[in-house]
CSV table of C-alpha atoms in Angstrom, one decimal:
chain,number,residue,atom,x,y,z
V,10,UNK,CA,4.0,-17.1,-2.9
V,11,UNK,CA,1.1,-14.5,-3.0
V,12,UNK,CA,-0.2,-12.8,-5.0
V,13,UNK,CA,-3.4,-10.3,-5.6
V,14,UNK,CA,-5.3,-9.5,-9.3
V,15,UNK,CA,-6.7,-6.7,-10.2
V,16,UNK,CA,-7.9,-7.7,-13.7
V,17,UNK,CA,-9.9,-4.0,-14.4
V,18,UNK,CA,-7.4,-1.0,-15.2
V,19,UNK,CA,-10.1,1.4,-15.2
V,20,UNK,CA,-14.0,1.1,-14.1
V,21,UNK,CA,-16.5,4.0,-15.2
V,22,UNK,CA,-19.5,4.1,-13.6
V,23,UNK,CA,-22.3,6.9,-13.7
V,24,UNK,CA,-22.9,8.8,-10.4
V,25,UNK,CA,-25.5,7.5,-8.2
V,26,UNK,CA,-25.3,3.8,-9.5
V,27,UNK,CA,-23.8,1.1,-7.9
V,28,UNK,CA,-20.1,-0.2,-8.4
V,29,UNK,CA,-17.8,-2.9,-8.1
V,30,UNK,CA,-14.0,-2.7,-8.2
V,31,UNK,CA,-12.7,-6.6,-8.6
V,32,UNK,CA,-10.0,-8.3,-7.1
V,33,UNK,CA,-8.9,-12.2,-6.3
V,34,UNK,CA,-6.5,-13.6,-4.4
V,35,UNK,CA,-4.2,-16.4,-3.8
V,36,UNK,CA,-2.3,-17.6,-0.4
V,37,UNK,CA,-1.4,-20.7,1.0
V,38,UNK,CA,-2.9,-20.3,3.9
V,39,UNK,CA,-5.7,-17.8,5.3
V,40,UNK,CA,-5.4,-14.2,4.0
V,41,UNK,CA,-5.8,-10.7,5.1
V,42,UNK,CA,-7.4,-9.0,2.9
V,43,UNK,CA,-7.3,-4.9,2.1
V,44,UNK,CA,-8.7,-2.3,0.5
V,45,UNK,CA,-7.1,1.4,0.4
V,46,UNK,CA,-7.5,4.7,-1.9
V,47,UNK,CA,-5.2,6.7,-3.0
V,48,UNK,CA,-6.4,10.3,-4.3
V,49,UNK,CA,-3.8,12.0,-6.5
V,50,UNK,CA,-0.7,13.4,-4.9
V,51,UNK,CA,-1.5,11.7,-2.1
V,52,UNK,CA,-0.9,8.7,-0.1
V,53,UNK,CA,-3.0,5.5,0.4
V,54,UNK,CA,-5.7,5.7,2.8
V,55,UNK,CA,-6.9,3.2,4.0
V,56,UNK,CA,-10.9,2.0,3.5
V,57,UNK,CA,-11.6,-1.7,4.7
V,58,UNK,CA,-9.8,-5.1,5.9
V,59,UNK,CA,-11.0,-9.0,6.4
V,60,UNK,CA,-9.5,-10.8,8.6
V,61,UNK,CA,-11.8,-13.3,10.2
V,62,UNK,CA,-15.6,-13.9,10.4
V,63,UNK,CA,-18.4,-12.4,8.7
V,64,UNK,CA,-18.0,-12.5,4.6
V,65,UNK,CA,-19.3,-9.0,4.2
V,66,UNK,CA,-17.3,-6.5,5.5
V,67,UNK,CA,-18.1,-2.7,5.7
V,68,UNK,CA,-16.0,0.6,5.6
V,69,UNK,CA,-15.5,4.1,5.5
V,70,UNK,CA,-16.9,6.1,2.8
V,71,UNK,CA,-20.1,3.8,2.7
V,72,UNK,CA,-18.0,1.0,0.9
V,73,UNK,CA,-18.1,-2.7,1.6
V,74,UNK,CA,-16.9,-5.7,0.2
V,75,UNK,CA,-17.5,-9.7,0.0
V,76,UNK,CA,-14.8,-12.2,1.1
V,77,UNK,CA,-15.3,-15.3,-1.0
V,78,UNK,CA,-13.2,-18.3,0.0
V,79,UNK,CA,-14.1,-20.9,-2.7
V,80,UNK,CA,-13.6,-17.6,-5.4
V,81,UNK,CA,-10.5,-16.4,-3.9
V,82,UNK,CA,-12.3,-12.7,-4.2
V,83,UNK,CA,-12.8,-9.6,-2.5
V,84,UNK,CA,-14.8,-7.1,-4.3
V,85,UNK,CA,-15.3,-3.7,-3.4
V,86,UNK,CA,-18.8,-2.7,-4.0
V,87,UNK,CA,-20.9,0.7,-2.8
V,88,UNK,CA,-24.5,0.8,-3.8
V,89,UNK,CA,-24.4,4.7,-5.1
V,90,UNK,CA,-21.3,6.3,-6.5
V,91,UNK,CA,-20.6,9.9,-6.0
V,92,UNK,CA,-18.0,11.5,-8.2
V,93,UNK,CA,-15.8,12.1,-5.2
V,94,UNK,CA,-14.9,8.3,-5.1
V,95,UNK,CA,-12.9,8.5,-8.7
V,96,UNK,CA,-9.7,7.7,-7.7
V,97,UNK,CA,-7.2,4.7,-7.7
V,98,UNK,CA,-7.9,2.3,-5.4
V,99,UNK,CA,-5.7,-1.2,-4.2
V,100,UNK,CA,-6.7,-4.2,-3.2
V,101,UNK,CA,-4.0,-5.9,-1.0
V,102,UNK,CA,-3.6,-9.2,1.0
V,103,UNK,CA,-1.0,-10.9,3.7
V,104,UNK,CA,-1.0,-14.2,4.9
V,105,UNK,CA,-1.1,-15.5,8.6
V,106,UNK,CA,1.7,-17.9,10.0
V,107,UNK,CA,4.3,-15.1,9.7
V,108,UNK,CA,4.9,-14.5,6.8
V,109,UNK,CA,5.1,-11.0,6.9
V,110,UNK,CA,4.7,-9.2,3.5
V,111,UNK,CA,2.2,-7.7,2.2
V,112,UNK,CA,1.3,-8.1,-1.4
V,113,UNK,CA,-0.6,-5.3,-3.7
V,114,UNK,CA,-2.2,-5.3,-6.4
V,115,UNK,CA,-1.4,-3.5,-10.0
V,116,UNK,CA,-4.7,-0.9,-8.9
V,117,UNK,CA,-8.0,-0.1,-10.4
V,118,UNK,CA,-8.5,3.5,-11.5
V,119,UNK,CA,-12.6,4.6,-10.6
V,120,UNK,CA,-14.2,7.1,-13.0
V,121,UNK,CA,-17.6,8.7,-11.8
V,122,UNK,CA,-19.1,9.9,-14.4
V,123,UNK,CA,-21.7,13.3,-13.3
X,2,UNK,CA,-2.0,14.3,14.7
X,3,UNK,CA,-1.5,10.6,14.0
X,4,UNK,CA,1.0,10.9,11.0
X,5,UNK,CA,4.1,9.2,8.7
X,6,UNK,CA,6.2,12.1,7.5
X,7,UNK,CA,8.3,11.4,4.5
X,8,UNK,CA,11.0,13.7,3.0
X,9,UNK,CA,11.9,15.1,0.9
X,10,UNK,CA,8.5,14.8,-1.5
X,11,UNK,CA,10.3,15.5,-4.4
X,12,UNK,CA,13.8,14.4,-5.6
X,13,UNK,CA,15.9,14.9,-8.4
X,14,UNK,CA,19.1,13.2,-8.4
X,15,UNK,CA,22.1,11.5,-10.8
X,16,UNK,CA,23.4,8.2,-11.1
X,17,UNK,CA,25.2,6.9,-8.4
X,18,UNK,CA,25.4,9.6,-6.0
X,19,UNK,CA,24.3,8.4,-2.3
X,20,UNK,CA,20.5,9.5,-1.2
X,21,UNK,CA,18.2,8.7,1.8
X,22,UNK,CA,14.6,9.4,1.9
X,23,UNK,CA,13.5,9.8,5.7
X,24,UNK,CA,10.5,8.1,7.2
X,25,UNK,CA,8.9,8.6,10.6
X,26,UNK,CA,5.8,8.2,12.3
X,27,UNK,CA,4.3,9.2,15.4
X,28,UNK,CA,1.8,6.6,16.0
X,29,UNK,CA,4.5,4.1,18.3
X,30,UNK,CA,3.8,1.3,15.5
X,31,UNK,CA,6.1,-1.5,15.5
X,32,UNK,CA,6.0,-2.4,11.5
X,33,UNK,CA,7.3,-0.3,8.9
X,34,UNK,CA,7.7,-0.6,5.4
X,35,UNK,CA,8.9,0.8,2.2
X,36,UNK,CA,6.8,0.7,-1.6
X,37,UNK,CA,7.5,1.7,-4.4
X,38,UNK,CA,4.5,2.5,-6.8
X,39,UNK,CA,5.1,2.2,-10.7
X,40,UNK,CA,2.6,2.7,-13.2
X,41,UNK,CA,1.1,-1.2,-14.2
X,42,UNK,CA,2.6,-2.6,-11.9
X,43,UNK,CA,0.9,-0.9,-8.5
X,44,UNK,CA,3.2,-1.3,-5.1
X,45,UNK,CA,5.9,-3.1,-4.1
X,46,UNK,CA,6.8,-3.6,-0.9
X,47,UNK,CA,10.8,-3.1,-1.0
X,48,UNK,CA,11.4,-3.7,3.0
X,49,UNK,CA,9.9,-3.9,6.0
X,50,UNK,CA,10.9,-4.0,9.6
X,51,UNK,CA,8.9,-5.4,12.1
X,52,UNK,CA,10.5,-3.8,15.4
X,53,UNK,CA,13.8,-1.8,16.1
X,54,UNK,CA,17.0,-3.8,14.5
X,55,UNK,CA,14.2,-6.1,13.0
X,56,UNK,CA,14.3,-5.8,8.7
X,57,UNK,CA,13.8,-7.9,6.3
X,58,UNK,CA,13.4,-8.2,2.4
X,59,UNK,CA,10.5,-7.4,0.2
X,60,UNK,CA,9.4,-8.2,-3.5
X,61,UNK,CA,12.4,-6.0,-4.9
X,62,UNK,CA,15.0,-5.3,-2.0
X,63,UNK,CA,17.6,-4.6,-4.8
X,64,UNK,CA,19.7,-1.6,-4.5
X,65,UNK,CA,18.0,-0.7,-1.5
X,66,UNK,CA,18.8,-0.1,2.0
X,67,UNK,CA,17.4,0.2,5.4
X,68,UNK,CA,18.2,0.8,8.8
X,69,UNK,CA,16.0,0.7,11.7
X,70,UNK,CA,17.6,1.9,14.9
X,71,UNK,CA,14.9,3.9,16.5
X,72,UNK,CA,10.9,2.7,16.7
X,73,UNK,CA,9.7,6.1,15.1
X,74,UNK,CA,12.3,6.1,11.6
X,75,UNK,CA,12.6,4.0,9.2
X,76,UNK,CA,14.8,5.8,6.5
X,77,UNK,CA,15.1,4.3,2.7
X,78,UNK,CA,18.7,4.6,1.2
X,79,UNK,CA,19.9,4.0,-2.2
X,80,UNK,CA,23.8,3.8,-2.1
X,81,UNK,CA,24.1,3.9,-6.2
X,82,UNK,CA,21.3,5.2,-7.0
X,83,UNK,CA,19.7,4.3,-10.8
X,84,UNK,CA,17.6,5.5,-13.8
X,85,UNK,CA,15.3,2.3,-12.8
X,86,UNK,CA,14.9,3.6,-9.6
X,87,UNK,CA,12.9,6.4,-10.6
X,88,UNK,CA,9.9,6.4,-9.4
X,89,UNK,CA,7.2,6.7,-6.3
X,90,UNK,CA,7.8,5.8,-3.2
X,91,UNK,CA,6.0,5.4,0.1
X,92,UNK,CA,6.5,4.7,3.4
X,93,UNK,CA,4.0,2.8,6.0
X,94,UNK,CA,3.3,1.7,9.0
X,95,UNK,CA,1.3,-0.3,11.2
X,96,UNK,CA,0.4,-1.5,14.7
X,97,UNK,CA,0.7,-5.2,15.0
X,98,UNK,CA,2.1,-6.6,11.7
X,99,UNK,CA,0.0,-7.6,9.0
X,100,UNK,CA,-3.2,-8.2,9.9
X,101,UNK,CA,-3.5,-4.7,10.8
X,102,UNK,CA,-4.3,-1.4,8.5
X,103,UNK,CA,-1.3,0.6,7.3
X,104,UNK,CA,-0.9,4.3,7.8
X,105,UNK,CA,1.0,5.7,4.6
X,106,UNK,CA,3.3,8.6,3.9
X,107,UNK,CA,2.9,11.1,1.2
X,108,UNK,CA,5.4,9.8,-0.9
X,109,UNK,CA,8.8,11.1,-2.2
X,110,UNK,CA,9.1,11.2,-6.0
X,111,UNK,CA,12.7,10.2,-6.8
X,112,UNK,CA,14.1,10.8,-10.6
X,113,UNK,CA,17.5,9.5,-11.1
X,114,UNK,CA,18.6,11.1,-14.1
């Protein structure tokens, strides 16, 4: 089975320093990995994905985030936070070899603080 | 515009009386999926569909339905529906299975009173 952590409900951060929105992972196999946004009353948007090659892996929005293999993490960091990136964001993975669900986590709920 | 159009947004129904939350998208994607979003316990995928006639289970399949005749629709129904099935619920897709970036819909809030 998979399955993704989230272990921080809510992160508050003050605008203009950086962030970092955790998550871990675990697969038997090698994961996809996924971070999307979801903005209030809306749906998820999608901001960044690993699937292969280089650990760091950049996005929209100026966000990035670090695959770890021997941590089984993928955090999502930005180096400046701007009060328009509170919102709830997922971290998600899948599994090659065809198993084909796709496995979210609980959510981390981002607070920029002016 | 590249879209996934859910309706209704907004539902309020009673126990056990049949309901079917449309899903389509315009993109030509071959997998689709259904979530439901709770609060604490994030989403869960309920079913997904990786072609036309192609579904298969989720997390929490039950007392849920799917159908997936045409490439565009993927519509959600609940035959008997439930106070437990109140809640969010969102429709995806995405071009090439799993290892590809989903598109999502807006969502439908269902209450089943």
């Amino acid at each position: 089975a998979q399955s993704v952590a989230q272990p921080e409900d809510q992160v508050n951060v003050a605008e203009g320093n950086p962030l970092t929105v955790k998550c871990t992972y675990s697969v038997s196999g090698n994961p996809y990995l996924f971070w999307y946004v979801q903005y209030p009353n809306r749906g998820l948007q999608f901001l960044l994905k690993y699937i292969t090659g280089d650990n760091l892996v950049k996005g929209s929005y100026g966000f990035e985030a670090e695959f770890n293999k021997s941590q089984t993490s993928f955090h999502l960091k930005k180096p400046s936070a701007l009060v328009s990136d509170s919102a709830l964001y997922f971290c998600a993975v899948s599994v090659t070899g065809g198993y084909q669900k796709v496995t979210f986590g609980t959510g981390t709920k981002l607070q920029v603080i002016p | 515009e590249a879209q996934v159009t859910q309706n209704p947004r907004y539902l309020i129904t009673v126990t056990g009386k049949k309901l079917t939350v449309t899903c389509s998208q315009n993109m030509n994607h071959e997998y689709m999926s259904w979530y439901r979003q709770d609060p604490g316990l994030g989403l869960r995928q309920i079913y997904y569909s990786m072609n036309v006639e192609v579904t298969d289970k989720g997390d929490v399949p039950e007392g849920y339905k799917v159908s997936r005749k045409e490439k565009r629709n993927f519509p959600l129904i609940l035959e008997s529906p439930s106070p437990n099935q109140t809640s969010l619920y969102f429709c995806a897709s995405s071009n090439g299975g799993v290892n590809t970036e989903a598109f999502f819909g807006q969502g439908t809030r269902l209450t089943v009173v």
